[in-house]
Amino acid sequence: MVATPLTEEQAWSVLRTVPDPEIPVISVTELGIVREIRTGPGEVTVVVTPTYSGCPATEVIAASIRDALQAAGAGNVHIETRLSPPWTTDWLAPQAAEKLRAYGIAPPGSRTASQTIRFVAPSPQCPRCGEKKTTRLSEFGSTACKAMYRCPSCLEPFEYFKPI
Amino acid sequence: MTNQHFIYLLRLADSPLILAQRLSEWCGHGPVLEEDLALSNMALDLIGQARLLLTHAGRVESRDRDEDQLAFLRMENKYRNLTIVELPNGDFGQTVTRNFLFSAYQVELWKRLQISTDTELAAIAAKSIKESTYHLSHSAEWVIRLGDGTEESHLRMQTALDQLWPYSAELFTSDDTDRSMAESGIGVDPSAFKTDWQSTVSQVIGEATLTLPADTPFVSSGKAGQHSEHMGHLLGELQYLQRTFPGAQW
Ligand SMILES: [Zn+2]
C-alpha cells in the first residue's frame, strides 16, 4: 500500500484520539508521554517517555499508538523509548486536570522538592464533592501512579494522581 | 572492561529483580488490602528497573541475550544480587525493614548514577530515583509506626532489624569491578555513600525507638555470585515457566 505520507501535524491529531488504557478519559498526548513525532517517506517515528518503569500499560500504549497511526495510513510506525528526561506529572496537558476530576480521580498537585524521608501527605480536594480536607488511605492505588484517599464529607473513596 | 561493565549492570539489575520476586509473594497475602497493593506496586516498579537494566546489560555484553534470557535462564552463580534481597520475607515487619534498608541504599545509588558517563544508565537512574524515593518513604513510615507501636510490634521490628543488619555490610563492600567502574565514571564505589545511607537509616531507626545493631565481621557475597541456601528455591519458582516451556511468551 502506497499511502499519502502523514504529516507531523496529522500524526499528532491521530494520537490525540488514542486513550490511555488505564485512564481512558485522557489521551496519550494529554498524559504527556508522546515527546516527539518524526515523519519520513512511508514511516512515522513516535518518541515515547514511559511513566513508571514497571507500568504494565506501556506495551498496550505502544500497540494502540501503532494501530491508530497505521489505520490512518502511516505505513511503518516506529516507537522509540526515551528515558531522559524522566516523565513528570508536570507534562500532563492543562485540560487533563478537569477530565481526571470528572472521572473521579483527584489531579496531581504541584511537586514538592521536599528533602524529608517521610511522606508529606498532601490533602487533595475530593473530586466528587470538593471537600478540601481529605484523608490518605494508602500511598498506592490500583496503579503505580495513584494513591488512595477517602473523603470525610461525602464518605467516598477516591484516587489521587501522585505528582512526580 | 566490557565484561566489568556487564557485571556491574547485572548487579544493579539483579537486586531489584530478586526483591521484586520476593515482594510478589505477598500478593494476596498482605495484612490489609492497601498494603497488598503497595507491595505489588513496588514489585512492579522494581521489575521495571530490572528490565531496563537487563536490556542494557544485554546490549553491553553483545552476545544477543535479551532481558528475558538474562532474567530467567542464568545459573544461580551468575546472579549478582545482594544477598539481603533473596532472604525469605519473614513477617510484614521484616519485609518493610528490608525494603527500608534497601530503598535507602538505592536512593543513594541512583542519586550518584544520574551523572554516569554511561548515558543509558544515567537515564535509568534519573527515572528510578523517583520510584525508590517513594519506596523509602513508604517503608520508613512503617518502620516508625511499627517500631514506635505496641510492645509486640516493637519487639518484632527489633528482631527484624537484628536479623537483617549483618547482611547490610555487603551493600558497601567494593571489589575490582566497583573500583574500575567508579574510575571510568560509569559507576560508583558503594563505600563512598555508606555515611549518607547510615545517616538516613539512623534517623529513622531513632524515630522508631529501635536500636541499631552492632556491626559483625560477617559479609555476605551475593554480588560475587555466592548465594544463600534460599536462592535456589527462589530461582526454582522464578525460572519455572521458562525452563519448562523454553521461549514461552505472553
Ligand atoms: Zn467528597
Coordinates of C-alpha atoms and ligand atoms in Angstrom, one line a residue:
Chain A
M1 CA 0.0 0.0 0.0
V2 CA 1.4 3.3 -1.0
A3 CA -0.2 5.8 1.3
T4 CA 0.0 9.6 1.2
P5 CA 2.5 10.3 3.8
L6 CA 1.1 11.6 7.1
T7 CA 2.3 15.0 8.1
E8 CA 3.6 15.5 11.6
E9 CA 0.5 17.6 12.5
Q10 CA -1.8 14.8 11.2
A11 CA 0.0 12.3 13.3
W12 CA -0.4 14.4 16.4
S13 CA -4.1 14.7 15.7
V14 CA -4.4 10.9 15.4
L15 CA -2.6 10.4 18.7
R16 CA -4.9 12.9 20.4
T17 CA -7.6 10.3 19.9
V18 CA -5.7 7.4 21.5
P19 CA -6.8 6.9 25.1
D20 CA -4.6 5.9 28.0
P21 CA -5.6 2.3 28.6
E22 CA -5.9 2.8 32.4
I23 CA -7.4 6.3 32.5
P24 CA -9.4 6.3 29.2
V25 CA -10.7 9.8 29.7
I26 CA -7.3 11.3 28.8
S27 CA -5.3 10.7 25.6
V28 CA -1.7 9.6 25.4
T29 CA -0.8 13.1 24.3
E30 CA -2.6 14.6 27.3
L31 CA -0.7 12.2 29.5
G32 CA 2.4 13.9 28.2
I33 CA 4.2 10.7 27.2
V34 CA 4.4 11.5 23.5
R35 CA 7.6 13.6 23.3
E36 CA 8.2 13.9 19.6
I37 CA 6.9 12.7 16.2
R38 CA 9.1 12.5 13.1
T39 CA 7.7 11.6 9.7
G40 CA 9.5 10.3 6.7
P41 CA 8.5 8.7 3.4
G42 CA 6.2 5.8 4.4
E43 CA 7.0 5.9 8.0
V44 CA 6.3 7.6 11.3
T45 CA 8.5 7.6 14.4
V46 CA 6.9 8.3 17.7
V47 CA 9.1 9.0 20.7
V48 CA 7.5 7.9 24.0
T49 CA 8.7 8.5 27.6
P50 CA 7.1 5.9 29.9
T51 CA 5.5 7.0 33.1
Y52 CA 6.8 4.4 35.7
S53 CA 9.5 1.8 34.9
G54 CA 7.2 -1.1 35.6
C55 CA 3.9 0.4 34.3
P56 CA 2.2 -2.6 32.6
A57 CA 0.3 -0.2 30.3
T58 CA 3.4 0.7 28.4
E59 CA 3.2 -2.1 25.9
V60 CA -0.5 -1.6 25.4
I61 CA 0.1 2.1 24.8
A62 CA 2.7 1.3 22.2
A63 CA 0.4 -1.1 20.4
S64 CA -2.5 1.3 20.4
I65 CA -0.3 4.1 19.0
R66 CA 0.9 1.8 16.2
D67 CA -2.6 0.6 15.4
A68 CA -4.1 4.1 15.3
L69 CA -1.4 5.5 13.1
Q70 CA -1.5 2.6 10.7
A71 CA -5.2 2.9 10.4
A72 CA -4.7 6.5 9.4
G73 CA -2.3 5.3 6.7
A74 CA 1.0 5.9 8.3
G75 CA 2.8 2.9 6.9
N76 CA 5.7 1.8 9.1
V77 CA 5.4 3.0 12.7
H78 CA 8.4 3.0 14.9
I79 CA 8.1 3.5 18.6
E80 CA 11.2 4.9 20.2
T81 CA 11.6 4.9 24.0
R82 CA 13.2 7.9 25.5
L83 CA 14.0 7.7 29.2
S84 CA 15.7 11.0 29.7
P85 CA 14.4 13.4 30.9
P86 CA 12.1 11.2 33.0
W87 CA 8.4 11.7 32.8
T88 CA 6.8 14.1 35.3
T89 CA 3.2 14.9 36.0
D90 CA 4.1 18.5 35.0
W91 CA 3.8 17.2 31.5
L92 CA 0.0 16.5 31.8
A93 CA -1.9 18.8 29.5
P94 CA -3.7 21.7 31.2
Q95 CA -7.1 20.3 30.3
A96 CA -6.2 16.9 31.8
A97 CA -6.9 18.0 35.4
E98 CA -10.6 18.7 34.8
K99 CA -11.0 15.4 32.8
L100 CA -9.4 13.5 35.7
R101 CA -11.6 15.2 38.3
A102 CA -14.8 14.4 36.3
Y103 CA -13.6 10.8 36.1
G104 CA -13.3 10.6 39.9
I105 CA -9.5 11.0 40.2
A106 CA -8.0 14.0 42.0
P107 CA -5.4 15.6 39.7
P108 CA -1.8 15.8 40.8
G109 CA -0.8 18.9 42.9
S110 CA 2.5 20.6 42.4
R111 CA 5.7 18.7 43.1
T112 CA 7.3 19.5 46.4
A113 CA 11.0 19.4 46.4
S114 CA 11.0 18.1 49.9
Q115 CA 14.1 16.6 51.4
T116 CA 12.3 14.7 54.1
I117 CA 12.4 10.9 54.2
R118 CA 8.8 10.6 55.5
F119 CA 5.7 11.3 53.4
V120 CA 4.4 14.8 53.5
A121 CA 0.8 13.8 52.7
P122 CA -1.0 16.4 50.6
S123 CA -4.7 16.8 51.0
P124 CA -6.2 16.8 47.5
Q125 CA -9.6 18.1 47.0
C126 CA -12.3 15.4 46.8
P127 CA -13.1 15.1 43.1
R128 CA -16.8 14.4 43.9
C129 CA -17.9 17.0 46.4
G130 CA -14.9 19.4 46.5
E131 CA -14.2 18.8 50.2
K132 CA -10.7 20.2 50.9
K133 CA -9.7 18.1 54.0
T134 CA -9.3 14.5 52.9
T135 CA -7.6 11.5 54.4
R136 CA -5.0 9.3 52.8
L137 CA -5.7 5.6 53.0
S138 CA -2.7 4.3 51.2
E139 CA 0.3 5.6 49.3
F140 CA -0.5 3.2 46.5
G141 CA -3.7 2.6 44.5
S142 CA -4.9 0.5 41.6
T143 CA -1.9 1.6 39.6
A144 CA 1.6 2.8 40.4
C145 CA 0.7 6.4 39.5
K146 CA -2.1 6.8 42.1
A147 CA -2.6 6.9 45.9
M148 CA -5.9 6.1 47.7
Y149 CA -7.8 8.7 49.7
R150 CA -11.2 9.0 51.5
C151 CA -13.4 12.0 51.7
P152 CA -14.8 12.6 55.2
S153 CA -17.7 14.7 53.8
C154 CA -19.2 12.5 51.1
L155 CA -17.6 9.4 52.5
E156 CA -16.5 8.2 49.1
P157 CA -13.0 6.8 48.5
F158 CA -11.2 8.2 45.6
E159 CA -7.8 8.0 43.9
Y160 CA -5.2 10.8 43.7
F161 CA -2.8 11.1 40.8
K162 CA 0.5 11.4 42.5
P163 CA 2.8 14.3 41.5
I164 CA 6.2 13.0 40.5
Chain B
M1 CA 36.3 -3.5 30.6
T2 CA 33.2 -4.6 28.7
N3 CA 32.9 -7.6 30.9
Q4 CA 33.2 -5.5 34.1
H5 CA 30.6 -3.1 32.7
F6 CA 28.3 -6.0 32.0
I7 CA 28.8 -7.5 35.5
Y8 CA 28.2 -4.1 37.1
L9 CA 24.9 -3.7 35.3
L10 CA 23.9 -7.2 36.3
R11 CA 24.5 -6.3 39.9
L12 CA 22.3 -3.2 39.6
A13 CA 19.6 -5.2 37.8
D14 CA 19.6 -8.4 39.9
S15 CA 18.9 -6.8 43.3
P16 CA 15.6 -5.2 42.2
L17 CA 14.7 -8.3 40.2
I18 CA 15.1 -10.7 43.1
L19 CA 13.4 -8.3 45.6
A20 CA 10.5 -7.9 43.2
Q21 CA 10.2 -11.7 43.2
R22 CA 10.1 -11.7 47.0
L23 CA 7.6 -8.8 47.2
S24 CA 5.3 -10.5 44.7
E25 CA 5.0 -13.4 47.1
W26 CA 2.9 -11.0 49.2
C27 CA 0.3 -10.6 46.5
G28 CA -3.0 -11.9 48.0
H29 CA -1.3 -12.2 51.5
G30 CA -0.9 -8.6 52.6
P31 CA -2.0 -7.8 56.1
V32 CA -4.5 -5.3 54.7
L33 CA -5.6 -4.7 51.1
E34 CA -3.8 -1.3 50.9
E35 CA -0.5 -2.9 51.8
D36 CA -1.1 -5.8 49.4
L37 CA -1.5 -3.2 46.7
A38 CA 1.5 -1.3 47.9
L39 CA 3.9 -4.3 47.9
S40 CA 2.7 -5.4 44.5
N41 CA 3.1 -1.9 43.1
M42 CA 6.6 -1.7 44.4
A43 CA 7.4 -5.1 43.0
L44 CA 6.3 -3.7 39.6
D45 CA 8.5 -0.7 39.9
L46 CA 11.4 -2.9 40.7
I47 CA 10.7 -5.3 37.8
G48 CA 10.6 -2.2 35.6
Q49 CA 14.0 -1.1 36.8
A50 CA 15.4 -4.6 36.4
R51 CA 14.1 -4.9 32.8
L52 CA 15.7 -1.6 31.7
L53 CA 19.0 -2.6 33.3
L54 CA 19.0 -6.2 32.0
T55 CA 18.2 -5.0 28.4
H56 CA 21.0 -2.5 28.7
A57 CA 23.4 -5.2 30.1
G58 CA 22.5 -7.5 27.2
R59 CA 23.5 -4.8 24.7
V60 CA 26.7 -4.1 26.5
E61 CA 27.5 -7.8 26.5
S62 CA 26.8 -8.0 22.8
R63 CA 26.0 -11.7 22.9
D64 CA 22.4 -11.4 21.8
R65 CA 20.9 -12.1 25.2
D66 CA 17.7 -10.1 25.9
E67 CA 16.1 -9.2 29.2
D68 CA 14.2 -12.5 29.4
Q69 CA 17.2 -14.7 28.8
L70 CA 19.1 -12.8 31.4
A71 CA 16.3 -12.8 33.9
F72 CA 15.2 -16.4 33.5
L73 CA 18.0 -18.6 32.1
R74 CA 21.1 -17.9 34.1
M75 CA 22.5 -20.4 36.6
E76 CA 22.4 -19.4 40.3
N77 CA 26.1 -18.4 40.5
K78 CA 25.6 -16.0 37.6
Y79 CA 23.1 -13.9 39.5
R80 CA 24.7 -10.8 41.1
N81 CA 22.1 -9.6 43.6
L82 CA 22.9 -8.6 47.1
T83 CA 22.2 -11.5 49.5
I84 CA 19.8 -9.4 51.6
V85 CA 17.1 -9.3 48.9
E86 CA 17.0 -13.1 48.5
L87 CA 16.3 -13.8 52.1
P88 CA 12.7 -15.1 52.8
N89 CA 10.2 -12.3 53.5
G90 CA 9.5 -13.2 57.2
D91 CA 6.6 -11.3 58.7
F92 CA 5.4 -7.9 57.4
G93 CA 7.7 -6.1 59.8
Q94 CA 10.7 -7.9 58.3
T95 CA 9.6 -7.2 54.8
V96 CA 9.2 -3.5 55.4
T97 CA 12.5 -3.3 57.3
R98 CA 14.4 -4.9 54.3
N99 CA 12.5 -2.5 51.9
F100 CA 13.7 0.3 54.1
L101 CA 17.4 -0.7 54.2
F102 CA 17.4 -1.5 50.5
S103 CA 15.5 1.6 49.2
A104 CA 17.6 3.9 51.3
Y105 CA 20.6 2.3 49.5
Q106 CA 19.0 2.5 46.1
V107 CA 18.2 6.2 46.6
E108 CA 21.9 7.0 47.3
L109 CA 23.0 4.8 44.4
W110 CA 20.6 6.4 41.8
K111 CA 21.5 9.9 43.1
R112 CA 25.1 9.3 42.0
L113 CA 24.5 7.3 38.9
Q114 CA 22.4 10.1 37.4
I115 CA 25.8 11.5 36.2
S116 CA 27.2 8.3 34.9
T117 CA 29.2 8.5 31.7
D118 CA 27.0 5.6 30.5
T119 CA 24.1 7.8 29.4
E120 CA 21.6 5.0 29.3
L121 CA 22.5 4.1 32.9
A122 CA 22.2 7.8 33.8
A123 CA 18.7 7.9 32.3
I124 CA 17.6 4.8 34.1
A125 CA 18.9 6.2 37.4
A126 CA 17.1 9.5 36.9
K127 CA 13.9 7.6 36.4
S128 CA 14.4 5.1 39.1
I129 CA 15.2 7.6 41.8
K130 CA 11.7 8.9 41.8
E131 CA 10.4 5.4 42.5
S132 CA 13.0 4.5 45.1
T133 CA 12.4 7.7 47.0
Y134 CA 8.7 6.8 47.2
H135 CA 9.6 3.2 48.4
L136 CA 11.9 4.7 51.0
S137 CA 9.1 6.9 52.4
H138 CA 6.6 4.0 52.4
S139 CA 8.9 1.7 54.3
A140 CA 10.2 4.4 56.7
E141 CA 6.6 5.2 57.6
W142 CA 6.1 1.6 58.6
V143 CA 9.4 1.2 60.4
I144 CA 8.4 4.2 62.5
R145 CA 4.8 3.2 63.0
L146 CA 5.6 -0.4 64.0
G147 CA 8.9 0.3 65.8
D148 CA 7.2 3.0 67.9
G149 CA 4.0 1.0 68.2
T150 CA 2.9 -1.7 70.6
E151 CA 5.2 -3.8 72.7
E152 CA 4.7 -6.7 70.3
S153 CA 5.3 -4.7 67.1
H154 CA 8.4 -3.0 68.7
L155 CA 9.8 -6.4 69.6
R156 CA 9.2 -7.8 66.1
M157 CA 10.8 -4.8 64.4
Q158 CA 13.8 -5.0 66.6
T159 CA 14.1 -8.7 65.8
A160 CA 13.8 -8.0 62.1
L161 CA 16.5 -5.3 62.2
D162 CA 18.8 -7.6 64.2
Q163 CA 18.4 -10.4 61.7
L164 CA 18.8 -8.2 58.6
W165 CA 21.6 -6.0 59.8
P166 CA 24.5 -8.4 59.2
Y167 CA 23.5 -8.5 55.5
S168 CA 23.8 -4.8 55.2
A169 CA 27.6 -5.0 55.2
E170 CA 27.6 -6.3 51.7
L171 CA 25.9 -3.2 50.4
F172 CA 29.1 -1.2 50.9
T173 CA 31.8 -3.7 50.1
S174 CA 33.6 -2.8 46.9
D175 CA 35.7 -5.0 44.7
D176 CA 37.8 -4.6 41.4
T177 CA 34.6 -4.2 39.3
D178 CA 33.2 -1.4 41.6
R179 CA 36.5 0.4 41.6
S180 CA 37.2 0.2 37.9
M181 CA 33.6 1.3 37.2
A182 CA 34.0 4.2 39.6
E183 CA 37.3 5.2 38.0
S184 CA 35.8 5.2 34.5
G185 CA 32.9 7.3 35.6
I186 CA 30.4 4.6 34.7
G187 CA 29.7 3.5 38.2
V188 CA 30.1 4.5 41.8
D189 CA 32.1 2.8 44.6
P190 CA 29.4 1.9 47.1
S191 CA 31.8 2.6 50.1
A192 CA 31.6 6.2 49.0
F193 CA 28.0 6.6 50.2
K194 CA 27.9 4.5 53.3
T195 CA 27.9 7.5 55.5
D196 CA 24.9 9.1 53.7
W197 CA 23.0 5.8 54.0
Q198 CA 23.8 5.5 57.6
S199 CA 22.5 8.9 58.4
T200 CA 19.1 8.2 56.7
V201 CA 18.9 4.8 58.5
S202 CA 19.9 6.0 61.9
Q203 CA 17.5 8.9 61.7
V204 CA 14.5 6.7 61.0
I205 CA 15.6 3.9 63.4
G206 CA 15.9 6.5 66.1
E207 CA 12.4 7.9 65.4
A208 CA 11.2 4.3 65.5
T209 CA 12.7 3.9 69.0
L210 CA 14.7 1.0 67.7
T211 CA 18.3 0.2 68.4
L212 CA 20.9 0.0 65.7
P213 CA 22.6 -3.4 66.0
A214 CA 26.4 -3.6 66.2
D215 CA 28.3 -4.5 63.1
T216 CA 29.6 -8.0 62.8
P217 CA 32.5 -9.4 60.8
F218 CA 30.1 -11.4 58.6
V219 CA 29.9 -10.2 55.0
S220 CA 27.5 -11.9 52.6
S221 CA 28.6 -12.5 49.0
G222 CA 25.6 -12.5 46.7
K223 CA 27.1 -9.8 44.4
A224 CA 30.0 -12.2 43.7
G225 CA 27.6 -14.9 42.7
Q226 CA 27.8 -16.8 46.0
H227 CA 24.3 -17.0 47.4
S228 CA 22.5 -18.2 50.5
E229 CA 20.6 -21.5 50.6
H230 CA 17.4 -19.6 49.8
M231 CA 18.4 -18.5 46.4
G232 CA 18.0 -21.9 44.7
H233 CA 14.4 -22.2 45.9
L234 CA 13.6 -18.7 44.8
L235 CA 15.0 -19.3 41.3
G236 CA 13.1 -22.6 41.1
E237 CA 9.9 -20.5 41.1
L238 CA 11.3 -17.6 39.1
Q239 CA 12.6 -19.7 36.3
Y240 CA 10.0 -22.5 36.3
L241 CA 8.0 -21.3 33.3
Q242 CA 10.9 -20.5 31.0
R243 CA 12.7 -23.8 32.0
T244 CA 9.6 -25.9 31.4
F245 CA 8.4 -24.1 28.2
P246 CA 11.5 -22.5 26.7
G247 CA 10.8 -19.3 24.8
A248 CA 7.2 -19.1 26.1
Q249 CA 5.7 -15.7 25.5
W250 CA 2.7 -13.8 26.8
Ligands
ZN1 ZN -16.3 14.1 48.8

